[in-house]
Short mmCIF file of C-alpha atoms and ligand atoms in Angstrom, two decimals:
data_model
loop_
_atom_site.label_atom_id
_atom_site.label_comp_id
_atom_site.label_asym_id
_atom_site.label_seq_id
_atom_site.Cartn_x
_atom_site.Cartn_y
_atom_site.Cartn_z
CA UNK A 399 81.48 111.30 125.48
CA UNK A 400 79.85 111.18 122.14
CA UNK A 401 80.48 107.56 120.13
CA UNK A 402 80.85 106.95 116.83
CA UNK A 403 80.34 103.10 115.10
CA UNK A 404 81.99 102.52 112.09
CA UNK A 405 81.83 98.88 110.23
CA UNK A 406 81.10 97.45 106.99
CA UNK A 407 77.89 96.08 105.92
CA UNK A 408 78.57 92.65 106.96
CA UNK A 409 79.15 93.46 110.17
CA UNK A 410 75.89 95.20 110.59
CA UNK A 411 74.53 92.36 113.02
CA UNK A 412 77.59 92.70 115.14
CA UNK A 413 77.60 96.16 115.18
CA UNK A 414 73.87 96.14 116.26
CA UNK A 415 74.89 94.34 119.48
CA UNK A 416 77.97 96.85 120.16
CA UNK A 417 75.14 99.61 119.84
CA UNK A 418 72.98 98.11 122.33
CA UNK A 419 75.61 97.29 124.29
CA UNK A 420 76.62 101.01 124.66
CA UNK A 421 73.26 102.32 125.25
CA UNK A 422 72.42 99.83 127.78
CA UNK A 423 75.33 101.23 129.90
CA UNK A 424 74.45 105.19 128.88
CA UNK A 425 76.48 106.09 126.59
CA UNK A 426 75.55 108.39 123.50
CA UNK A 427 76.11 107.63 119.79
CA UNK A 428 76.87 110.41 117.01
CA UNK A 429 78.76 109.33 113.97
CA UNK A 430 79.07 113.21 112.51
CA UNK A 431 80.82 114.75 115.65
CA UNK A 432 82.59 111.55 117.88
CA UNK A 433 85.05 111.82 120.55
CA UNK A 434 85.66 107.98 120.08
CA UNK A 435 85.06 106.42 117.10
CA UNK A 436 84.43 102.19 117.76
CA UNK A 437 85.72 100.38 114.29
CA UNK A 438 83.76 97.03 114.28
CA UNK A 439 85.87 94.41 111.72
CA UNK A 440 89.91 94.15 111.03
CA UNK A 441 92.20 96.31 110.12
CA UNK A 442 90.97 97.28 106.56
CA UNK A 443 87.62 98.65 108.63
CA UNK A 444 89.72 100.48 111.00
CA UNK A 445 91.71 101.80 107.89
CA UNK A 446 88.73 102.89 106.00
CA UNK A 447 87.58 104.49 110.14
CA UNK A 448 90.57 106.77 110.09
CA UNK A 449 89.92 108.07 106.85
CA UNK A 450 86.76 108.80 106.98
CA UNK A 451 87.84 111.17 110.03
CA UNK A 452 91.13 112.83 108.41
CA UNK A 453 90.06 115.89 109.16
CA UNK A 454 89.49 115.57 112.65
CA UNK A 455 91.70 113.22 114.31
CA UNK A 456 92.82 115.54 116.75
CA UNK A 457 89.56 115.28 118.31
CA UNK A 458 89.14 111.35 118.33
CA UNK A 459 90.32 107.89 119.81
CA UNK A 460 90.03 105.26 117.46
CA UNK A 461 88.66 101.56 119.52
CA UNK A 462 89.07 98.44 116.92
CA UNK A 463 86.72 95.67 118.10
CA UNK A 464 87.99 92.66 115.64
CA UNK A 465 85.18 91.16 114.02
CA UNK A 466 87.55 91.04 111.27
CA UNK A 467 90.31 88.40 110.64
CA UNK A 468 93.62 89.56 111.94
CA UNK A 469 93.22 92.71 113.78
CA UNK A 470 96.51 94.21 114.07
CA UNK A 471 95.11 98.01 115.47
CA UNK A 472 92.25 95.86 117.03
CA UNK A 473 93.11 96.55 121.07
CA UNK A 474 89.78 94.38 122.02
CA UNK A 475 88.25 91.22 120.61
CA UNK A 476 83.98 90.64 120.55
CA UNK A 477 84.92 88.72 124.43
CA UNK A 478 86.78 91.91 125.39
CA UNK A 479 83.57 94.06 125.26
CA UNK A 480 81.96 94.09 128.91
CA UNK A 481 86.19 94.78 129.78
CA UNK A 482 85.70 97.72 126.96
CA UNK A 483 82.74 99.64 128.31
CA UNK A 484 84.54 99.80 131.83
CA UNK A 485 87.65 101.39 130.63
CA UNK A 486 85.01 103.55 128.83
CA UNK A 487 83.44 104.63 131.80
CA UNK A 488 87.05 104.82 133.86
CA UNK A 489 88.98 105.91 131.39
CA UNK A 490 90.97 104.67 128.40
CA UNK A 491 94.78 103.87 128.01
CA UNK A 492 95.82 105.67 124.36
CA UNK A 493 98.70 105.75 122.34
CA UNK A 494 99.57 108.47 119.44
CA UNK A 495 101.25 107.28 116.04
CA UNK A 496 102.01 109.80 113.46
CA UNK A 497 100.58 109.37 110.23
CA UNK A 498 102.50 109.04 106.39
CA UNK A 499 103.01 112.63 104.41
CA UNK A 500 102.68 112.33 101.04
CA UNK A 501 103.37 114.94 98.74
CA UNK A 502 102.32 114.27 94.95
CA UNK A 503 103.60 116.21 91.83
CA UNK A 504 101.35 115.43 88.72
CA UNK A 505 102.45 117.26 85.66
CA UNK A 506 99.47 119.86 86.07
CA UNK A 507 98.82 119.75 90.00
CA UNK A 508 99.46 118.52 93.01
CA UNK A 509 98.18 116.93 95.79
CA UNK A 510 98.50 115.90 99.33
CA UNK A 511 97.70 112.44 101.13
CA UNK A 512 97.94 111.08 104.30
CA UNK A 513 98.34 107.34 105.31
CA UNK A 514 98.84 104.77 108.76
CA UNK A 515 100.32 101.94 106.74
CA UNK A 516 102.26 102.74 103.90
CA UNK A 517 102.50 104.95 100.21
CA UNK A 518 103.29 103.41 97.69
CA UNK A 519 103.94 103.41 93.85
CA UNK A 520 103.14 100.30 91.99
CA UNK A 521 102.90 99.31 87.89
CA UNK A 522 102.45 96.03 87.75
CA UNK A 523 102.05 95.94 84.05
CA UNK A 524 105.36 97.52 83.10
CA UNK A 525 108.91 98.18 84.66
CA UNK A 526 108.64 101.40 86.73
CA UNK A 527 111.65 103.36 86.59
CA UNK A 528 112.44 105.82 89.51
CA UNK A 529 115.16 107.30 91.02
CA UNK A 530 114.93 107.64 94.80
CA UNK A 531 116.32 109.88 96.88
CA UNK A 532 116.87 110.02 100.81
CA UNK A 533 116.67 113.83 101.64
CA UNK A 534 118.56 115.27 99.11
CA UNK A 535 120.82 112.48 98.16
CA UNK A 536 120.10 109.69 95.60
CA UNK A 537 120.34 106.31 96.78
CA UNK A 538 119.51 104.89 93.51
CA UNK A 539 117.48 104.60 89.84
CA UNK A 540 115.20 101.85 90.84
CA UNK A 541 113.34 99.40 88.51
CA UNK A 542 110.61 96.99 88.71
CA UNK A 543 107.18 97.13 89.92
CA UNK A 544 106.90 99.45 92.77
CA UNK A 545 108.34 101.24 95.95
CA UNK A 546 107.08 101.31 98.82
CA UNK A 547 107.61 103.99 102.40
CA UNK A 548 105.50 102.58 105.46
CA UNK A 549 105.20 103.41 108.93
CA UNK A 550 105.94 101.14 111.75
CA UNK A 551 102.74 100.25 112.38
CA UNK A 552 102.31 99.85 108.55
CA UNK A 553 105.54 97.14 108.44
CA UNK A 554 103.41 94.52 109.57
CA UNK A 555 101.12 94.67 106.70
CA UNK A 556 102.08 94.96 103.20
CA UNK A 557 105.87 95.55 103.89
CA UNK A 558 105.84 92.40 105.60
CA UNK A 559 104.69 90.62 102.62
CA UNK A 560 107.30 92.12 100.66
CA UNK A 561 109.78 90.47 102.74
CA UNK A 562 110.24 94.13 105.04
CA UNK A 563 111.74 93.84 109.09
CA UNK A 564 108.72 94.80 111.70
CA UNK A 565 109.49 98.11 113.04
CA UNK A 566 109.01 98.09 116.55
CA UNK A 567 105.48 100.58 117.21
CA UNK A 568 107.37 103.29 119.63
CA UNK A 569 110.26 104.41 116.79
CA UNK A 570 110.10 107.48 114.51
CA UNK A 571 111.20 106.04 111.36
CA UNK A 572 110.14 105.08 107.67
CA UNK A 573 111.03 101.89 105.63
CA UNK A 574 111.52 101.86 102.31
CA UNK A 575 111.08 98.84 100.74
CA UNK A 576 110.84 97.36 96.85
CA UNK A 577 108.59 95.68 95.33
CA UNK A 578 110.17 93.14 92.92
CA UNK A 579 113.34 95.10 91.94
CA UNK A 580 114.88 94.01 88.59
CA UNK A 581 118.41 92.46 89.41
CA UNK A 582 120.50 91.64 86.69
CA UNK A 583 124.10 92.01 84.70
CA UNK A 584 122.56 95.84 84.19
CA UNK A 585 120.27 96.57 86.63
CA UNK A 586 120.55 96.70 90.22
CA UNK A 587 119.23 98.37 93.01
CA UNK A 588 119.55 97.73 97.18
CA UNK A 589 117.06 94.88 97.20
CA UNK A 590 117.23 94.84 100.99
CA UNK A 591 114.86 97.54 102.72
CA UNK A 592 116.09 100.49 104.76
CA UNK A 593 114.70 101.97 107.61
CA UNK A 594 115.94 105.63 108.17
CA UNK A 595 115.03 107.98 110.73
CA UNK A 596 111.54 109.79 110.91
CA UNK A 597 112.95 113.26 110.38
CA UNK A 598 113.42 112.48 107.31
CA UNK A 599 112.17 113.01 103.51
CA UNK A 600 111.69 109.41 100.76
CA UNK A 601 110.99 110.55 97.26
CA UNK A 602 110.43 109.06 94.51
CA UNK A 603 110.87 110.96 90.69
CA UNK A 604 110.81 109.40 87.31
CA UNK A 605 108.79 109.80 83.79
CA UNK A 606 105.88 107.63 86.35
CA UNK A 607 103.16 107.99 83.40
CA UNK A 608 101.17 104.82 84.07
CA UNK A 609 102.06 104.75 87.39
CA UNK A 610 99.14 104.45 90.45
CA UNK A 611 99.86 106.11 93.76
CA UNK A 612 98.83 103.35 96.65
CA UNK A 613 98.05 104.62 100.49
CA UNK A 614 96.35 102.32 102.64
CA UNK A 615 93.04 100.55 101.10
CA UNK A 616 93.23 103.62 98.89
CA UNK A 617 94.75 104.54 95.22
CA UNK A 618 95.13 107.62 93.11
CA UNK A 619 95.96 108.29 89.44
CA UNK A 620 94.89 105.84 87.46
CA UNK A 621 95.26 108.11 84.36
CA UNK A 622 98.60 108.51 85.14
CA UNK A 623 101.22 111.80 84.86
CA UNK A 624 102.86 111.12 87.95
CA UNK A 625 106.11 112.81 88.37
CA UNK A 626 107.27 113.04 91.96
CA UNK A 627 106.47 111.64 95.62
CA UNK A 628 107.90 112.87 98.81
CA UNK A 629 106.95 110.78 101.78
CA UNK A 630 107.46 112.15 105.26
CA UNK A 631 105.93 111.78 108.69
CA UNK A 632 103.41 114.23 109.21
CA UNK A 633 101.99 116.29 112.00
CA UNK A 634 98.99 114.54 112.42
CA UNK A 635 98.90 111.62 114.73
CA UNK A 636 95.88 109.09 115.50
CA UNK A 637 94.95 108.31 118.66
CA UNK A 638 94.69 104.57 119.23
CA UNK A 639 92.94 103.18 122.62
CA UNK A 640 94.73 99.64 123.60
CA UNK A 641 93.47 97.70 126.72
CA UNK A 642 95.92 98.03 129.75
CA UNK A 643 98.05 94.66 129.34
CA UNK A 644 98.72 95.48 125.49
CA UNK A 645 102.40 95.83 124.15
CA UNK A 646 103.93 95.79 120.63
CA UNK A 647 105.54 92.35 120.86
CA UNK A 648 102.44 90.88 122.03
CA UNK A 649 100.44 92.11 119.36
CA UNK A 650 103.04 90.54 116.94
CA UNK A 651 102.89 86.78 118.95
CA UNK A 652 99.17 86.88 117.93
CA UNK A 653 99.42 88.28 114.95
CA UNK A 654 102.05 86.09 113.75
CA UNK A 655 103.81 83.45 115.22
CA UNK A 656 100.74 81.45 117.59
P1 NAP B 2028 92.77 93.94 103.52
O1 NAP B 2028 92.52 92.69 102.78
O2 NAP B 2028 91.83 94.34 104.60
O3 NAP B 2028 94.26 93.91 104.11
C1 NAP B 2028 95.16 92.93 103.80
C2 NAP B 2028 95.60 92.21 105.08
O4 NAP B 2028 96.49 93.07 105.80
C3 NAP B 2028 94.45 91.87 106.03
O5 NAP B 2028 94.67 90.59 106.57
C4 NAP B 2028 94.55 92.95 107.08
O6 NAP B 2028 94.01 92.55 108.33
C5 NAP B 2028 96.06 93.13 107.15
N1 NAP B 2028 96.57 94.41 107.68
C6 NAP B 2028 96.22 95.68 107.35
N2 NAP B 2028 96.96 96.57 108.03
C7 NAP B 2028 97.81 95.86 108.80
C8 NAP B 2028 98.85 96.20 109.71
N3 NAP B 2028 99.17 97.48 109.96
N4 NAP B 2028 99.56 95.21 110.31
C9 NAP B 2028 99.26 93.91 110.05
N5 NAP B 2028 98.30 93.52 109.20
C10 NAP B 2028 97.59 94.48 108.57
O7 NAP B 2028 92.91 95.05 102.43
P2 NAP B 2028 92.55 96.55 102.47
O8 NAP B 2028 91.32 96.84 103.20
O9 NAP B 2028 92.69 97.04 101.09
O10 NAP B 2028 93.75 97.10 103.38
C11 NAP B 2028 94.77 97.84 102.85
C12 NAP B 2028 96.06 97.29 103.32
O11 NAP B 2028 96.26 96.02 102.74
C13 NAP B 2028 97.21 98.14 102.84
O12 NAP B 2028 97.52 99.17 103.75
C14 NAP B 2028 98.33 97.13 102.67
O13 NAP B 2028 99.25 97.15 103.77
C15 NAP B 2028 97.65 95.79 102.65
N6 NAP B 2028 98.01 95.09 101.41
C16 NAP B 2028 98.74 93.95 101.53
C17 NAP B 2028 99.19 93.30 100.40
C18 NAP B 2028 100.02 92.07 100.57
O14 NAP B 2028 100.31 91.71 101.73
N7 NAP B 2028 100.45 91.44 99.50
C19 NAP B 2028 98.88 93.78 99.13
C20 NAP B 2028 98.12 94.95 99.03
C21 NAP B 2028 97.71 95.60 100.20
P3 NAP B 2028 92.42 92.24 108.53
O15 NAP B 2028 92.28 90.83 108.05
O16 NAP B 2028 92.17 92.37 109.98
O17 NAP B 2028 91.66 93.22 107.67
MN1 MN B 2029 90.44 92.99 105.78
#
C-alpha cells in the first residue's frame, strides 16, 4: 500500500504527525502514484484531494482526517488515528459515490468537468436568464442569480444553504435547486428544488455571456460566452473509506443538529 498526504499549508504541523504516525507503523508514502490518498483538514481539503487525482480515482481510496471545521467526507477525527492505522493494516470499509458530469458549450469550444458536490451557474451581478430543461423537456425560463445540480453528498453543502432537502448518501439522483429566483407579477419559476432520478440529464441554455460556471471549490469562465450546461452523473465514482460504525444519518446528527 503506497500513501498519499494531502493538506493545506496550515495543516503542515498536523500533517507532520500523521506522517510519522504512518511510518512508525510501516507504511510507505508516495504522493505521485497512491493507492490511498489521507486528506488532512475539512471538506474543502478533501475537495481540492479528489481533484488533484481526477484522473486516477479508479485506483484510490480517499481517508479525510478532519483537522478542518466540519468534516462532512471526514470518516475519522485527529482521536480516531491509532483506530485508523488498524483498519489500515486489516483492511478498510469503502463506499463508492459517483461523481457530477458536466458538459459545457462555450460559443467556440467545449469542455468537460467533473464534480462531488455540485455545478453550478451563478451571476451575481446581473439577472441570469436560462431556460432549463429535464431530459428533453423544459421545465422552465429561469431568472435570477444562479442554478444549481448537486449530488447527494453535495446537498449538504451549498444546496443546503440555499434552502435544498439532504439527499440521503445511498440514492442515484440530482437536485436542482435556485439560487434567488426572481418571483413576481411576470416572472416565476418553481422556487422549490427537485430531485429527479440519476439517469437523468439537467441543462441549462440561455444567452449566459457573463455567466461563471461553479463546481466544487472550483470556477470556470470568467470571460464569459457560456451557452449550454448538461449535468449528469458520470461514470467515475470516488472511493471513500468510513470507519465501521459510520452511517449517513449519523454523519448528518454531527454535522448538523448536536
Ligand atoms: P469551504 O469554505 O471549505 O466550504 C464551505 C463550507 O461547506 C465548509 O464549512 C465546508 O466544510 C462545507 N462543506 C463542503 N462540502 C460539504 C458537504 N458535501 N457537506 C456538508 N458540508 C460541506 O469552501 P471551498 O473550499 O470553496 O468548498 C467548496 C464548497 O463550498 C462548494 O462545493 C460549495 O458546496 C460550498 N459553498 C457553500 C456556499 C454557501 O453555503 N453559501 C457558498 C459557496 C460554496 P469544512 O469546514 O470542513 O471545509
Ligand atoms: Mn473549509
Amino acid at each position: 500500500m503506497k500513501i498519499g498526504l494531502f493538506y493545506k499549508e496550515k495543516n503542515n504541523e498536523n500533517a507532520a504527525f500523521v506522517k510519522e504516525q504512518l511510518e512508525k507503523n510501516g507504511f510507505s508514502l508516495d504522493n505521485i502514484n497512491p493507492n490511498v490518498v489521507i486528506s488532512i483538514g475539512g471538506d474543502g481539503t478533501f475537495l481540492q484531494a479528489v481533484h488533484a487525482y481526477i484522473n486516477k480515482l479508479d485506483s484510490i481510496k480517499f481517508i479525510g482526517v478532519n483537522y478542518g471545521s466540519l468534516g462532512f467526507f471526514c470518516g475519522y477525527t485527529k482521536e480516531d488515528i491509532p483506530e485508523l492505522i488498524k483498519e489500515l493494516k486489516e483492511g478498510l470499509s469503502v463506499k463508492q459515490y459517483s461523481l457530477l458530469k458536466g458538459e459545457i458549450k462555450y460559443h467556440d469550444k467545449e469542455q468537460v468537468i467533473y464534480a462531488l458536490n455540485e455545478i453550478r451557474i451563478e451571476n451575481p451581478f446581473h439577472t441570469l436568464i436560462s431556460d432549463v430543461f429535464i431530459d428533453k423537456d423544459k421545465l422552465e425560463t429561469f431568472r435570477g442569480n444562479g442554478l444549481m445540480v448537486c449530488s447527494p453528498l453535495g446537498s449538504s453543502a451549498y444546496n443546503k444553504s440555499l434552502g435544498g432537502a439532504l439527499i440521503d448518501s445511498d440514492l442515484n439522483a440530482l437536485e436542482l435547486t435556485e439560487i434567488a429566483g426572481l418571483d413576481n407579477n411576470i416572472f416565476h419559476s418553481l422556487k422549490s428544488s427537485l430531485v429527479v432520478s440519476g439517469n437523468k440529464k439537467i441543462s441549462f441554455k440561455g444567452e449566459l455571456s457573463g455567466t461563471m460556471v461553479g463546481y466544487d471549490n472550483l470556477s470556470l469562465n470568467k470571460e464569459g460566452n457560456l451557452k449550454e450546461i448538461t449535468v449528469s452523473i458520470s461514470d467515475k465514482k470516488v472511493s471513500i473509506v468510513y470507519s465501521k460504525n459510520n452511517s449517513y444519518i449519523k454523519t448528518v446528527r454531527k454535522s448538523f443538529v448536536l
